[in-house]
Coordinates of C-alpha atoms in Angstrom, one line a residue:
M1028 CA 19.7 -6.2 2.4
T1029 CA 21.9 -2.7 3.2
A1030 CA 25.9 -2.7 3.3
T1031 CA 25.5 -2.0 6.9
E1032 CA 23.2 -4.9 7.4
G1033 CA 24.7 -7.7 10.0
L1034 CA 24.6 -11.1 10.4
R1035 CA 21.7 -10.8 13.5
E1036 CA 19.7 -8.5 11.5
R1037 CA 19.8 -10.2 8.4
K1038 CA 19.0 -13.4 10.3
K1039 CA 15.8 -11.4 11.9
R1040 CA 15.0 -10.0 8.3
Q1041 CA 14.9 -13.7 7.0
T1042 CA 12.7 -14.9 10.0
R1043 CA 10.2 -12.5 9.7
Q1044 CA 10.2 -13.0 6.0
H1045 CA 9.9 -16.9 6.5
I1046 CA 6.8 -16.5 8.6
S1047 CA 5.4 -14.3 6.7
D1048 CA 5.5 -16.3 3.8
V1049 CA 4.1 -19.3 5.8
A1050 CA 1.2 -17.7 6.9
T1051 CA 0.3 -16.3 4.1
G1052 CA -0.1 -19.5 2.1
L1053 CA -2.4 -21.2 4.7
F1054 CA -4.7 -18.1 4.3
L1055 CA -4.4 -18.5 0.8
E1056 CA -5.1 -21.3 1.0
R1057 CA -7.8 -21.8 4.0
G1058 CA -8.6 -18.7 4.8
F1059 CA -7.9 -15.9 7.5
D1060 CA -9.9 -16.7 10.2
A1061 CA -9.2 -20.7 9.9
V1062 CA -6.0 -20.2 10.8
T1063 CA -4.6 -20.3 14.2
I1064 CA -1.3 -18.4 15.4
A1065 CA -0.3 -22.1 16.4
E1066 CA -0.5 -23.7 13.4
I1067 CA 1.3 -21.1 11.4
A1068 CA 4.2 -21.7 14.4
R1069 CA 4.4 -25.6 13.5
A1070 CA 4.6 -24.8 10.1
A1071 CA 6.9 -22.3 9.7
D1072 CA 9.2 -24.5 12.5
V1073 CA 9.4 -21.6 15.2
S1074 CA 7.4 -20.7 18.6
V1075 CA 4.1 -19.2 18.7
N1076 CA 5.9 -16.9 20.7
T1077 CA 8.7 -15.9 18.1
V1078 CA 5.3 -15.3 16.0
Y1079 CA 3.8 -12.8 17.9
N1080 CA 7.5 -11.5 18.4
Y1081 CA 7.7 -10.3 15.0
F1082 CA 3.7 -10.0 14.2
P1083 CA 1.8 -8.6 17.1
A1084 CA -1.2 -9.1 15.5
K1085 CA -2.9 -12.0 13.4
E1086 CA -3.9 -9.3 11.0
D1087 CA -0.2 -8.4 10.8
L1088 CA 0.8 -11.4 9.4
F1089 CA -0.7 -10.9 5.9
L1090 CA -0.9 -7.2 6.0
D1091 CA 2.6 -7.4 7.0
R1092 CA 3.4 -4.1 4.2
G1093 CA 1.1 -2.0 5.6
K1094 CA 3.8 0.5 7.1
G1095 CA 4.9 1.1 3.9
I1096 CA 1.3 1.7 2.3
V1097 CA 0.5 4.6 5.1
D1098 CA 3.8 6.5 3.8
R1099 CA 3.2 5.6 0.3
V1100 CA 1.7 8.7 -1.1
S1101 CA 3.7 10.9 1.3
R1102 CA 7.2 9.3 0.2
W1103 CA 6.0 10.4 -3.1
V1104 CA 5.3 14.2 -2.3
R1105 CA 8.4 14.0 -0.5
G1106 CA 10.6 12.8 -3.2
R1107 CA 9.3 15.3 -5.6
R1108 CA 11.5 16.4 -8.2
T1109 CA 12.4 20.0 -8.9
G1110 CA 9.4 22.2 -10.5
E1111 CA 6.9 19.4 -9.6
S1112 CA 4.0 19.7 -7.8
A1113 CA 2.6 17.3 -5.4
A1114 CA -0.2 16.1 -7.6
A1115 CA 2.4 16.1 -10.9
A1116 CA 4.6 13.6 -8.7
V1117 CA 1.7 11.5 -7.6
L1118 CA 0.6 11.0 -11.0
R1119 CA 4.0 10.2 -12.1
E1120 CA 4.4 7.6 -9.5
L1121 CA 1.0 5.8 -10.1
R1122 CA 1.6 5.6 -13.9
E1123 CA 4.9 4.4 -13.5
A1124 CA 3.3 1.8 -10.9
V1125 CA 0.7 0.8 -13.3
E1126 CA 3.0 1.1 -16.9
T1127 CA 5.4 -1.3 -14.8
L1128 CA 2.8 -3.9 -13.8
S1129 CA 3.9 -3.4 -10.3
H1130 CA 2.9 -5.4 -7.2
T1131 CA 2.1 -2.4 -5.4
V1132 CA -0.7 -1.8 -7.3
G1133 CA -2.2 -4.9 -7.4
L1134 CA -1.3 -5.6 -11.3
F1135 CA -0.2 -9.5 -10.8
E1136 CA -1.6 -12.7 -11.3
G1137 CA -3.4 -14.4 -8.4
Y1138 CA -4.1 -10.6 -6.5
A1139 CA -7.7 -12.0 -6.7
D1140 CA -7.0 -14.8 -4.4
F1141 CA -5.1 -12.3 -2.3
M1142 CA -7.9 -9.9 -2.3
R1143 CA -10.4 -12.7 -1.3
V1144 CA -8.7 -13.3 1.8
I1145 CA -9.4 -10.2 3.0
L1146 CA -12.8 -9.8 1.7
E1147 CA -13.6 -12.9 3.3
A1148 CA -12.5 -11.5 7.2
D1149 CA -13.8 -8.8 8.9
S1150 CA -11.0 -7.8 11.0
L1151 CA -8.6 -7.9 7.6
R1152 CA -11.2 -5.3 6.2
S1153 CA -10.9 -3.4 9.5
R1154 CA -7.5 -3.5 9.4
L1155 CA -7.4 -2.4 5.7
W1156 CA -9.7 0.6 6.3
A1157 CA -7.8 1.7 9.2
I1158 CA -4.3 1.6 7.1
Q1159 CA -6.1 3.4 4.5
Q1160 CA -7.4 6.5 7.2
E1161 CA -3.9 6.6 8.8
S1162 CA -2.4 6.8 5.3
L1163 CA -4.7 10.3 4.5
Q1164 CA -4.0 11.8 8.2
V1165 CA -0.3 11.2 7.4
L1166 CA -0.3 12.7 3.9
E1167 CA -2.0 15.9 5.5
L1168 CA 0.9 16.4 8.0
T1169 CA 3.5 15.8 5.1
V1170 CA 1.9 18.4 3.0
R1171 CA 1.4 20.7 5.7
E1172 CA 5.4 20.3 6.7
E1173 CA 6.2 20.5 2.6
V1174 CA 4.8 23.8 2.1
G1175 CA 5.3 25.5 6.2
A1176 CA 1.3 25.8 6.8
A1177 CA 0.1 26.6 10.0
E1178 CA -2.3 23.8 11.7
D1179 CA -5.6 25.7 11.3
E1180 CA -4.9 26.4 7.2
L1181 CA -6.9 24.3 5.7
L1182 CA -5.6 24.1 2.3
P1183 CA -3.2 21.4 3.0
G1184 CA -5.8 19.4 4.0
L1185 CA -8.2 19.7 1.1
V1186 CA -5.0 19.3 -1.2
A1187 CA -3.8 16.2 0.5
G1188 CA -7.7 14.6 -0.1
Q1189 CA -7.2 15.2 -3.3
L1190 CA -4.2 13.4 -3.6
N1191 CA -5.3 10.7 -1.4
W1192 CA -8.5 10.3 -3.7
L1193 CA -5.9 9.8 -7.1
H1194 CA -4.6 6.8 -5.0
A1195 CA -7.4 5.0 -3.5
T1196 CA -9.8 6.0 -6.4
L1197 CA -7.0 3.9 -9.0
M1198 CA -6.3 1.0 -6.3
G1199 CA -9.9 0.3 -5.6
W1200 CA -10.7 0.0 -9.8
I1201 CA -7.6 -2.1 -10.2
S1202 CA -8.7 -4.5 -7.1
A1203 CA -12.5 -4.5 -8.4
E1204 CA -11.0 -5.4 -12.5
M1205 CA -8.4 -7.8 -10.6
L1206 CA -10.8 -9.7 -8.9
K1207 CA -12.5 -10.3 -12.3
R1208 CA -9.4 -12.3 -12.9
R1209 CA -8.8 -10.1 -16.1
D1210 CA -4.9 -9.9 -17.5
P1211 CA -3.0 -7.7 -15.7
A1212 CA -1.9 -6.1 -18.8
E1213 CA -5.1 -5.1 -20.1
V1214 CA -5.9 -3.4 -17.0
S1215 CA -2.8 -1.7 -16.9
R1216 CA -3.6 -0.1 -20.3
E1217 CA -7.5 0.7 -19.0
A1218 CA -5.8 1.9 -15.9
L1219 CA -3.6 4.9 -17.4
V1220 CA -6.9 6.3 -19.1
L1221 CA -8.6 6.4 -16.2
L1222 CA -5.6 8.6 -14.5
D1223 CA -5.8 10.8 -17.3
E1224 CA -9.5 11.3 -16.7
M1225 CA -8.9 12.0 -13.1
E1226 CA -6.0 14.4 -13.6
E1227 CA -8.5 16.4 -16.3
L1228 CA -10.6 16.6 -13.0
L1229 CA -8.2 18.4 -11.0
G1230 CA -8.3 22.0 -10.6
D1231 CA -5.2 24.3 -11.5
K1232 CA -5.1 25.1 -7.7
V1233 CA -4.0 21.2 -6.9
L1234 CA -1.9 20.6 -9.7
S1235 CA -0.2 23.7 -8.7
Y1236 CA 0.2 23.2 -5.1
A1237 CA 3.8 22.7 -3.8
V1238 CA 5.6 22.7 -6.4
R1239 CA 9.7 22.1 -5.7
S1240 CA 11.4 25.1 -6.3
N1241 CA 14.9 23.0 -6.0

């Protein structure tokens, strides 16, 4: 909660989180397609309209952090340190997330159950794909803005594709390993090795692109 958050805003945030938590519990228990909005509303003790006010689509109830995912790599690029390139910032952030067993990269007990819900629902898989595509588009725009590139310049798009590859490849590998219900700490150690290998595959042009001067 921010210092400027008022009572009304706090209640709205808490209500949204409560509905999301209730819905997630039902989806994990019974599967995404088997649960209706009406059932979620009853379980959360709110009206159906209230659910839709906070979550326009049913998929939003499970992938409620989609906006944060869309902007994640772009935030890392914008927040790179002085003397740090875009790729170096992304690699640093990924390593920190892996080392700390962050939920943001799927390194937690129960991740397999979360992914099972997605894999069993066509609409969730489609939404996840759309989120990933939007993330790449936003990232390319961010890279262009950060280097002041023209719209028809190719290099920013190519670099954005490489940065997206880093994130998507790591997430895909972690997801596959966690679906085997492996120990998060063990997967973390192997993921760090994978990151080192991916960094070695990047060329100097990508690794030195968009270095922050101040």
